[in-house]
Tab-separated table of C-alpha atoms and ligand atoms in Angstrom:
chain	number	residue	atom	x	y	z
A	9	MET	CA	33.702	171.560	57.898
A	10	ASN	CA	32.627	168.710	55.677
A	11	LYS	CA	34.068	169.694	52.297
A	12	ASN	CA	32.848	166.545	50.611
A	13	PRO	CA	29.049	166.986	50.671
A	14	SER	CA	28.364	163.852	48.618
A	15	ASN	CA	29.442	161.682	51.601
A	16	LYS	CA	29.965	158.727	49.319
A	17	PRO	CA	31.965	155.846	50.861
A	18	ILE	CA	35.606	155.889	49.850
A	19	THR	CA	37.944	152.936	49.298
A	20	VAL	CA	41.663	153.425	49.819
A	21	ARG	CA	44.744	151.230	49.627
A	22	THR	CA	47.896	151.561	51.736
A	23	THR	CA	51.106	149.576	52.093
A	24	PRO	CA	52.774	148.723	55.437
A	25	SER	CA	55.780	150.607	56.773
A	26	LEU	CA	58.734	148.343	57.609
A	27	ALA	CA	61.090	149.950	60.129
A	28	LEU	CA	64.768	149.579	59.262
A	29	ILE	CA	65.633	151.530	62.399
A	30	LYS	CA	62.986	150.935	65.036
A	31	TYR	CA	60.530	153.032	66.950
A	32	TRP	CA	60.154	151.276	70.278
A	33	GLY	CA	58.813	153.159	73.302
A	34	LYS	CA	56.780	156.284	73.858
A	35	ALA	CA	58.010	159.692	74.998
A	36	GLU	CA	54.391	160.503	75.812
A	37	THR	CA	51.776	157.797	76.168
A	38	GLN	CA	48.447	159.642	75.859
A	39	GLU	CA	49.485	161.426	72.679
A	40	ASN	CA	51.403	158.395	71.344
A	41	ILE	CA	54.646	160.315	70.760
A	42	PRO	CA	57.700	158.151	69.896
A	43	ALA	CA	60.744	158.052	72.181
A	44	THR	CA	63.092	156.907	69.400
A	45	SER	CA	63.573	158.065	65.809
A	46	SER	CA	62.690	155.494	63.170
A	47	LEU	CA	63.625	155.066	59.522
A	48	ALA	CA	61.342	152.930	57.372
A	49	VAL	CA	60.371	151.866	53.913
A	50	ASN	CA	56.875	151.105	52.629
A	51	LEU	CA	56.467	147.577	51.284
A	52	ASP	CA	55.121	147.266	47.771
A	53	GLY	CA	52.812	144.310	47.049
A	54	LEU	CA	51.545	143.960	50.620
A	55	PHE	CA	48.454	146.068	51.139
A	56	THR	CA	45.433	146.969	53.193
A	57	GLU	CA	42.258	148.082	51.453
A	58	THR	CA	39.725	149.951	53.545
A	59	THR	CA	36.284	151.303	52.715
A	60	VAL	CA	35.260	154.157	54.996
A	61	SER	CA	31.786	155.678	55.237
A	62	LEU	CA	30.040	158.152	57.513
A	63	SER	CA	27.369	156.828	59.854
A	64	ASP	CA	24.676	158.159	62.195
A	65	ASP	CA	25.223	155.438	64.791
A	66	ALA	CA	28.413	154.254	66.536
A	67	ASP	CA	31.893	153.818	65.030
A	68	ALA	CA	32.511	150.289	63.760
A	69	VAL	CA	35.587	148.665	62.255
A	70	THR	CA	35.840	145.210	60.738
A	71	ILE	CA	39.174	143.631	59.809
A	72	ASN	CA	38.924	140.769	57.321
A	73	GLY	CA	35.208	140.496	58.210
A	74	GLU	CA	35.608	140.459	62.020
A	75	LEU	CA	34.324	143.283	64.193
A	76	VAL	CA	37.147	144.821	66.256
A	77	PRO	CA	36.500	145.803	69.922
A	78	PRO	CA	35.628	149.528	69.795
A	79	ASP	CA	38.082	150.547	72.563
A	80	ARG	CA	41.018	149.996	70.141
A	81	TYR	CA	39.607	152.742	67.905
A	82	SER	CA	37.564	155.087	70.103
A	83	LYS	CA	40.349	157.574	70.944
A	84	PHE	CA	41.539	157.535	67.351
A	85	PHE	CA	38.078	158.374	65.947
A	86	ASP	CA	37.518	161.022	68.645
A	87	ARG	CA	40.758	162.677	67.552
A	88	ILE	CA	39.722	162.465	63.891
A	89	ARG	CA	36.359	164.090	64.693
A	90	LYS	CA	38.009	166.858	66.733
A	91	THR	CA	40.556	167.666	64.023
A	92	LEU	CA	38.130	167.399	61.111
A	93	GLY	CA	35.313	169.206	62.927
A	94	THR	CA	32.606	166.599	62.473
A	95	ASP	CA	30.155	164.792	64.787
A	96	SER	CA	29.742	161.858	62.442
A	97	ALA	CA	30.598	158.283	63.333
A	98	PHE	CA	32.703	156.215	60.918
A	99	HIS	CA	32.255	152.715	59.565
A	100	ALA	CA	35.278	150.982	58.110
A	101	GLU	CA	35.762	147.611	56.454
A	102	SER	CA	39.354	146.600	56.082
A	103	HIS	CA	41.071	143.707	54.276
A	104	SER	CA	44.769	142.915	54.043
A	105	ASN	CA	46.548	140.505	51.702
A	106	PHE	CA	49.002	139.431	54.426
A	107	PRO	CA	48.613	138.111	58.004
A	108	VAL	CA	47.417	140.794	60.458
A	109	SER	CA	48.632	141.384	64.055
A	110	ALA	CA	51.534	139.035	63.390
A	111	GLY	CA	54.519	141.399	63.261
A	112	LEU	CA	54.107	142.393	59.625
A	113	ALA	CA	53.244	146.034	60.338
A	114	SER	CA	49.532	145.569	59.607
A	115	SER	CA	48.685	148.284	62.132
A	116	SER	CA	50.772	150.742	60.101
A	117	SER	CA	48.889	150.109	56.851
A	118	GLY	CA	45.595	149.678	58.760
A	119	PHE	CA	45.656	152.985	60.627
A	120	ALA	CA	47.198	154.790	57.638
A	121	ALA	CA	44.248	153.619	55.539
A	122	LEU	CA	41.749	154.668	58.210
A	123	ALA	CA	43.272	158.109	58.731
A	124	PHE	CA	43.697	158.717	55.002
A	125	GLY	CA	40.169	157.420	54.240
A	126	CYS	CA	38.467	159.462	56.983
A	127	CYS	CA	40.360	162.611	55.973
A	128	LYS	CA	39.548	162.215	52.276
A	129	LEU	CA	35.921	161.555	53.138
A	130	ILE	CA	35.618	164.850	55.025
A	131	ASP	CA	38.108	167.162	53.305
A	132	GLU	CA	40.059	165.919	50.338
A	133	HIS	CA	42.528	168.811	50.465
A	134	LEU	CA	43.847	168.251	53.979
A	135	ASP	CA	47.593	168.680	54.505
A	136	GLN	CA	49.667	165.511	54.378
A	137	GLU	CA	51.106	166.412	57.805
A	138	ILE	CA	47.631	166.331	59.348
A	139	VAL	CA	46.909	162.906	57.846
A	140	SER	CA	50.228	161.567	59.181
A	141	ASP	CA	49.613	163.127	62.590
A	142	LEU	CA	46.130	161.570	62.817
A	143	ALA	CA	47.413	158.150	61.739
A	144	ARG	CA	50.012	158.366	64.522
A	145	TYR	CA	47.287	158.430	67.179
A	146	GLY	CA	46.245	154.964	66.052
A	147	SER	CA	49.751	153.556	65.657
A	148	ALA	CA	52.977	155.554	65.414
A	149	SER	CA	54.287	153.445	62.536
A	150	ALA	CA	51.116	154.393	60.600
A	151	ALA	CA	52.319	158.016	60.502
A	152	ARG	CA	55.150	156.765	58.236
A	153	ALA	CA	52.873	154.548	56.143
A	154	THR	CA	50.797	157.588	55.052
A	155	LEU	CA	53.762	158.797	52.975
A	156	GLY	CA	55.350	155.914	51.053
A	157	GLY	CA	58.957	155.557	49.930
A	158	PHE	CA	61.633	155.978	52.610
A	159	THR	CA	60.369	157.811	55.663
A	160	THR	CA	61.366	158.976	59.115
A	161	LEU	CA	59.389	159.589	62.269
A	162	LYS	CA	61.691	161.437	64.627
A	163	LYS	CA	61.621	161.096	68.382
A	164	GLY	CA	59.119	163.554	69.834
A	165	ALA	CA	57.591	164.186	66.378
A	166	ARG	CA	53.894	164.325	65.568
A	167	PHE	CA	54.149	163.513	61.899
A	168	ALA	CA	56.462	161.555	59.625
A	169	GLU	CA	58.593	162.902	56.774
A	170	LYS	CA	59.474	161.382	53.432
A	171	ILE	CA	63.231	161.436	52.906
A	172	PHE	CA	63.518	159.522	49.624
A	173	ASP	CA	61.035	158.547	46.994
A	174	LYS	CA	60.160	154.879	46.403
A	175	ASN	CA	62.341	154.970	43.252
A	176	HIS	CA	65.432	156.117	45.158
A	177	TRP	CA	66.910	152.606	45.436
A	178	PRO	CA	65.470	150.499	42.586
A	179	GLU	CA	67.704	147.469	43.266
A	180	LEU	CA	66.521	147.040	46.859
A	181	ARG	CA	64.362	143.995	47.636
A	182	VAL	CA	62.692	142.789	50.818
A	183	LEU	CA	62.065	139.087	51.233
A	184	ILE	CA	59.594	138.300	54.001
A	185	ALA	CA	59.698	134.883	55.649
A	186	ILE	CA	56.330	134.145	57.266
A	187	VAL	CA	57.233	131.978	60.217
A	188	LYS	CA	53.794	131.988	61.846
A	189	GLN	CA	50.486	133.334	60.510
A	190	THR	CA	48.512	133.534	63.757
A	191	ALA	CA	47.907	136.790	65.626
A	192	LYS	CA	50.307	137.543	68.467
A	193	LYS	CA	49.194	137.460	72.097
A	194	THR	CA	50.940	140.675	73.179
A	195	SER	CA	50.496	143.813	71.073
A	196	SER	CA	53.506	145.998	70.284
A	197	ARG	CA	51.779	148.763	72.236
A	198	GLU	CA	51.729	146.623	75.421
A	199	ALA	CA	55.216	145.202	74.848
A	200	MET	CA	56.920	148.576	74.386
A	201	GLU	CA	55.164	149.974	77.435
A	202	LEU	CA	56.353	146.999	79.469
A	203	ALA	CA	59.898	147.585	78.194
A	204	ARG	CA	59.717	151.288	79.093
A	205	THR	CA	58.479	150.621	82.586
A	206	THR	CA	60.468	147.493	83.527
A	207	SER	CA	63.577	146.918	81.374
A	208	PRO	CA	66.851	148.149	82.949
A	209	TYR	CA	68.189	148.570	79.392
A	210	TYR	CA	65.366	150.761	78.103
A	211	ASN	CA	67.121	154.121	78.656
A	212	THR	CA	70.305	152.840	77.020
A	213	TRP	CA	68.239	151.679	74.047
A	214	VAL	CA	66.593	155.096	73.655
A	215	LYS	CA	69.904	156.933	73.980
A	216	SER	CA	71.841	154.719	71.571
A	217	SER	CA	69.191	154.630	68.867
A	218	GLU	CA	69.674	158.278	67.838
A	219	ASP	CA	73.189	157.821	66.398
A	220	ILE	CA	72.123	154.630	64.661
A	221	PHE	CA	69.230	156.526	63.077
A	222	GLN	CA	71.407	159.367	61.743
A	223	ASN	CA	73.998	156.973	60.309
A	224	ALA	CA	71.287	154.829	58.728
A	225	ILE	CA	69.900	157.832	56.842
A	226	ASP	CA	73.370	158.362	55.329
A	227	ALA	CA	73.614	154.659	54.433
A	228	CYS	CA	70.215	154.833	52.791
A	229	ARG	CA	71.135	158.021	50.911
A	230	ASN	CA	74.320	156.336	49.636
A	231	LYS	CA	72.503	153.049	48.928
A	232	ASP	CA	75.086	151.284	51.043
A	233	LEU	CA	73.346	148.021	51.998
A	234	GLU	CA	76.212	146.667	54.071
A	235	LYS	CA	76.338	149.757	56.258
A	236	LEU	CA	72.557	149.977	56.498
A	237	GLY	CA	72.310	146.254	57.251
A	238	GLN	CA	74.769	146.492	60.131
A	239	LEU	CA	72.829	149.406	61.633
A	240	MET	CA	69.525	147.568	61.129
A	241	ARG	CA	70.869	144.626	63.104
A	242	ILE	CA	71.993	146.826	65.981
A	243	SER	CA	68.557	148.428	65.994
A	244	TYR	CA	66.369	145.323	65.983
A	245	LEU	CA	68.582	143.388	68.393
A	246	GLY	CA	68.687	146.398	70.743
A	247	MET	CA	64.894	146.585	70.601
A	248	PHE	CA	64.554	142.881	71.412
A	249	SER	CA	67.055	143.248	74.263
A	250	THR	CA	64.549	145.524	75.996
A	251	MET	CA	61.884	142.831	75.551
A	252	PHE	CA	64.030	139.969	76.858
A	253	THR	CA	64.862	142.070	79.921
A	254	SER	CA	61.290	143.192	80.651
A	255	THR	CA	59.350	141.777	83.587
A	256	PRO	CA	57.747	139.523	82.530
A	257	PRO	CA	59.948	139.004	79.458
A	258	ILE	CA	58.394	139.034	75.995
A	259	TYR	CA	59.496	136.456	73.432
A	260	TYR	CA	58.133	136.950	69.953
A	261	TRP	CA	60.745	134.683	68.343
A	262	GLU	CA	60.045	131.155	67.179
A	263	PRO	CA	62.744	128.520	66.505
A	264	GLU	CA	62.594	129.294	62.756
A	265	SER	CA	63.231	132.982	63.476
A	266	ILE	CA	66.630	132.260	64.985
A	267	GLN	CA	67.382	129.696	62.263
A	268	LEU	CA	66.693	132.373	59.648
A	269	ILE	CA	68.878	134.895	61.488
A	270	LYS	CA	71.730	132.392	61.485
A	271	LYS	CA	71.119	131.605	57.836
A	272	CYS	CA	71.476	135.281	56.902
A	273	ASP	CA	74.710	135.361	58.872
A	274	ALA	CA	75.982	132.317	56.943
A	275	LEU	CA	74.961	133.845	53.607
A	276	ARG	CA	76.862	137.032	54.446
A	277	LYS	CA	79.937	135.013	55.353
A	278	ASN	CA	79.711	133.614	51.819
A	279	GLY	CA	79.636	137.115	50.377
A	280	ILE	CA	75.863	137.313	49.793
A	281	GLY	CA	74.279	140.441	51.292
A	282	ALA	CA	71.208	139.182	53.177
A	283	TRP	CA	70.400	141.568	56.039
A	284	GLU	CA	67.556	140.624	58.341
A	285	THR	CA	65.300	142.608	60.611
A	286	MET	CA	62.336	141.681	62.818
A	287	ASP	CA	59.436	143.473	64.480
A	288	ALA	CA	57.012	142.598	67.248
A	289	GLY	CA	56.428	139.094	65.945
A	290	PRO	CA	58.316	136.001	64.716
A	291	GLN	CA	58.551	136.953	61.000
A	292	VAL	CA	61.958	137.694	59.468
A	293	LYS	CA	62.328	140.361	56.779
A	294	ILE	CA	65.479	140.175	54.698
A	295	LEU	CA	66.856	143.133	52.779
A	296	CYS	CA	69.029	142.375	49.775
A	297	LEU	CA	69.883	143.590	46.301
A	298	GLU	CA	68.161	142.311	43.175
A	299	GLU	CA	71.406	140.687	41.975
A	300	ASP	CA	71.534	138.400	45.066
A	301	LEU	CA	67.839	137.617	45.240
A	302	LYS	CA	67.813	134.385	43.259
A	303	ASN	CA	70.656	132.950	45.291
A	304	ILE	CA	69.007	133.895	48.567
A	305	ILE	CA	65.574	132.547	47.602
A	306	ASN	CA	67.008	129.228	46.404
A	307	SER	CA	69.075	128.807	49.491
A	308	LEU	CA	66.212	129.687	51.872
A	309	LYS	CA	63.651	127.543	50.076
A	310	ALA	CA	65.979	124.546	50.247
A	311	GLU	CA	66.291	124.864	54.007
A	312	PHE	CA	62.870	126.285	54.966
A	313	ASP	CA	60.530	124.500	52.578
A	314	GLN	CA	57.623	124.696	55.059
A	315	LEU	CA	57.667	128.521	55.212
A	316	LYS	CA	55.788	130.953	53.020
A	317	PHE	CA	57.797	133.824	51.494
A	318	MET	CA	56.588	137.166	50.152
A	319	LEU	CA	58.722	139.374	47.937
A	320	SER	CA	58.592	143.133	48.134
A	321	ARG	CA	60.412	146.319	47.164
A	322	PRO	CA	60.015	149.977	48.182
A	323	GLY	CA	56.374	150.938	47.812
A	324	GLY	CA	54.359	154.117	47.445
A	325	GLY	CA	51.901	156.028	49.614
A	326	PRO	CA	48.122	155.719	49.953
A	327	GLU	CA	45.906	155.566	46.868
A	328	ILE	CA	42.211	156.180	46.420
A	329	LEU	CA	40.664	153.207	44.616
A	330	SER	CA	37.090	154.515	44.404
B	415	LIG	O1	53.239	151.506	65.512
B	415	LIG	P1	53.105	150.337	66.430
B	415	LIG	O2	52.452	150.682	67.708
B	415	LIG	O3	52.449	149.167	65.757
B	415	LIG	O4	54.607	149.853	66.805
B	415	LIG	C1	55.540	149.501	65.822
B	415	LIG	C2	56.694	148.825	66.427
B	415	LIG	C3	57.666	148.178	65.478
B	415	LIG	O5	57.005	147.655	64.343
B	415	LIG	C4	58.335	147.013	66.209
B	415	LIG	C5	58.777	149.117	65.040
B	415	LIG	C6	58.417	150.168	64.018
B	415	LIG	O6	59.089	151.219	64.047
B	415	LIG	O7	57.547	149.956	63.176
């Protein structure tokens, strides 16, 4: 069912999906179905650009010029072929303008770009839900990244939903402190599986995250950063609690991560709304309002002059560049 007979390579651009309320753990491993409901926002200014083409030989993916071991992608491409009804192999060259595999959601923008690119290459009119569903097989957070704006991926769901457009909260900013650029040793996929199978707190985490998720949607709807920030903290610290209590434990944090967490706490005590969150890596992402940004940046740069910072705001969904 190739509805794009020209088979010309396609280049697409996606932005990563930052979870405000985390997905952590699978309800079903083979199908990559999430056990917890997540709420996220796409990050403008950070991006992955991927060129996808059809090929007669084997699938091949390069990330920033390096060939990736095929086992990371084989199931994903098999699923794409099955859904799109093609026997073709895919070649993909991907570049990101931010560190990859370092806890900055590069797998969300990476797999979103691959799924979106492959789908557009074969059938440009495919339903958004199918694109999101296919992206999820690569990485559940990628299902959200295929939409842009504020999104949810509910527990047990196969595709993500957009709940608010990227323009819903124009004052919202995300400041990203890059604590360490190098790739992490344990993938989020391995870490969450370890938490599911060994942490005594895993079931409590899964159970408690549903209420947090529902309340966070309301906070987001009402653009209530203080309420959202408090829920974000419960979510990311709950997620890390399952990692600290896994056997063996997983520590993604670096000394600067905890220093930044404490700094946000101190800023809040001084009436400045700086609300941090973290993912499977040492980087700290700080949500704030435009009016507080200058204050926060100055104060962080004075104390963390060795760190690199990236500034973002709610971003859109995938685009076709050529
Ligand atoms: O989608 P994955 O397999 O890369 O896992 C994402 C896990 C977190 O980034 C920690 C949370 C999330 O919801 O994005």
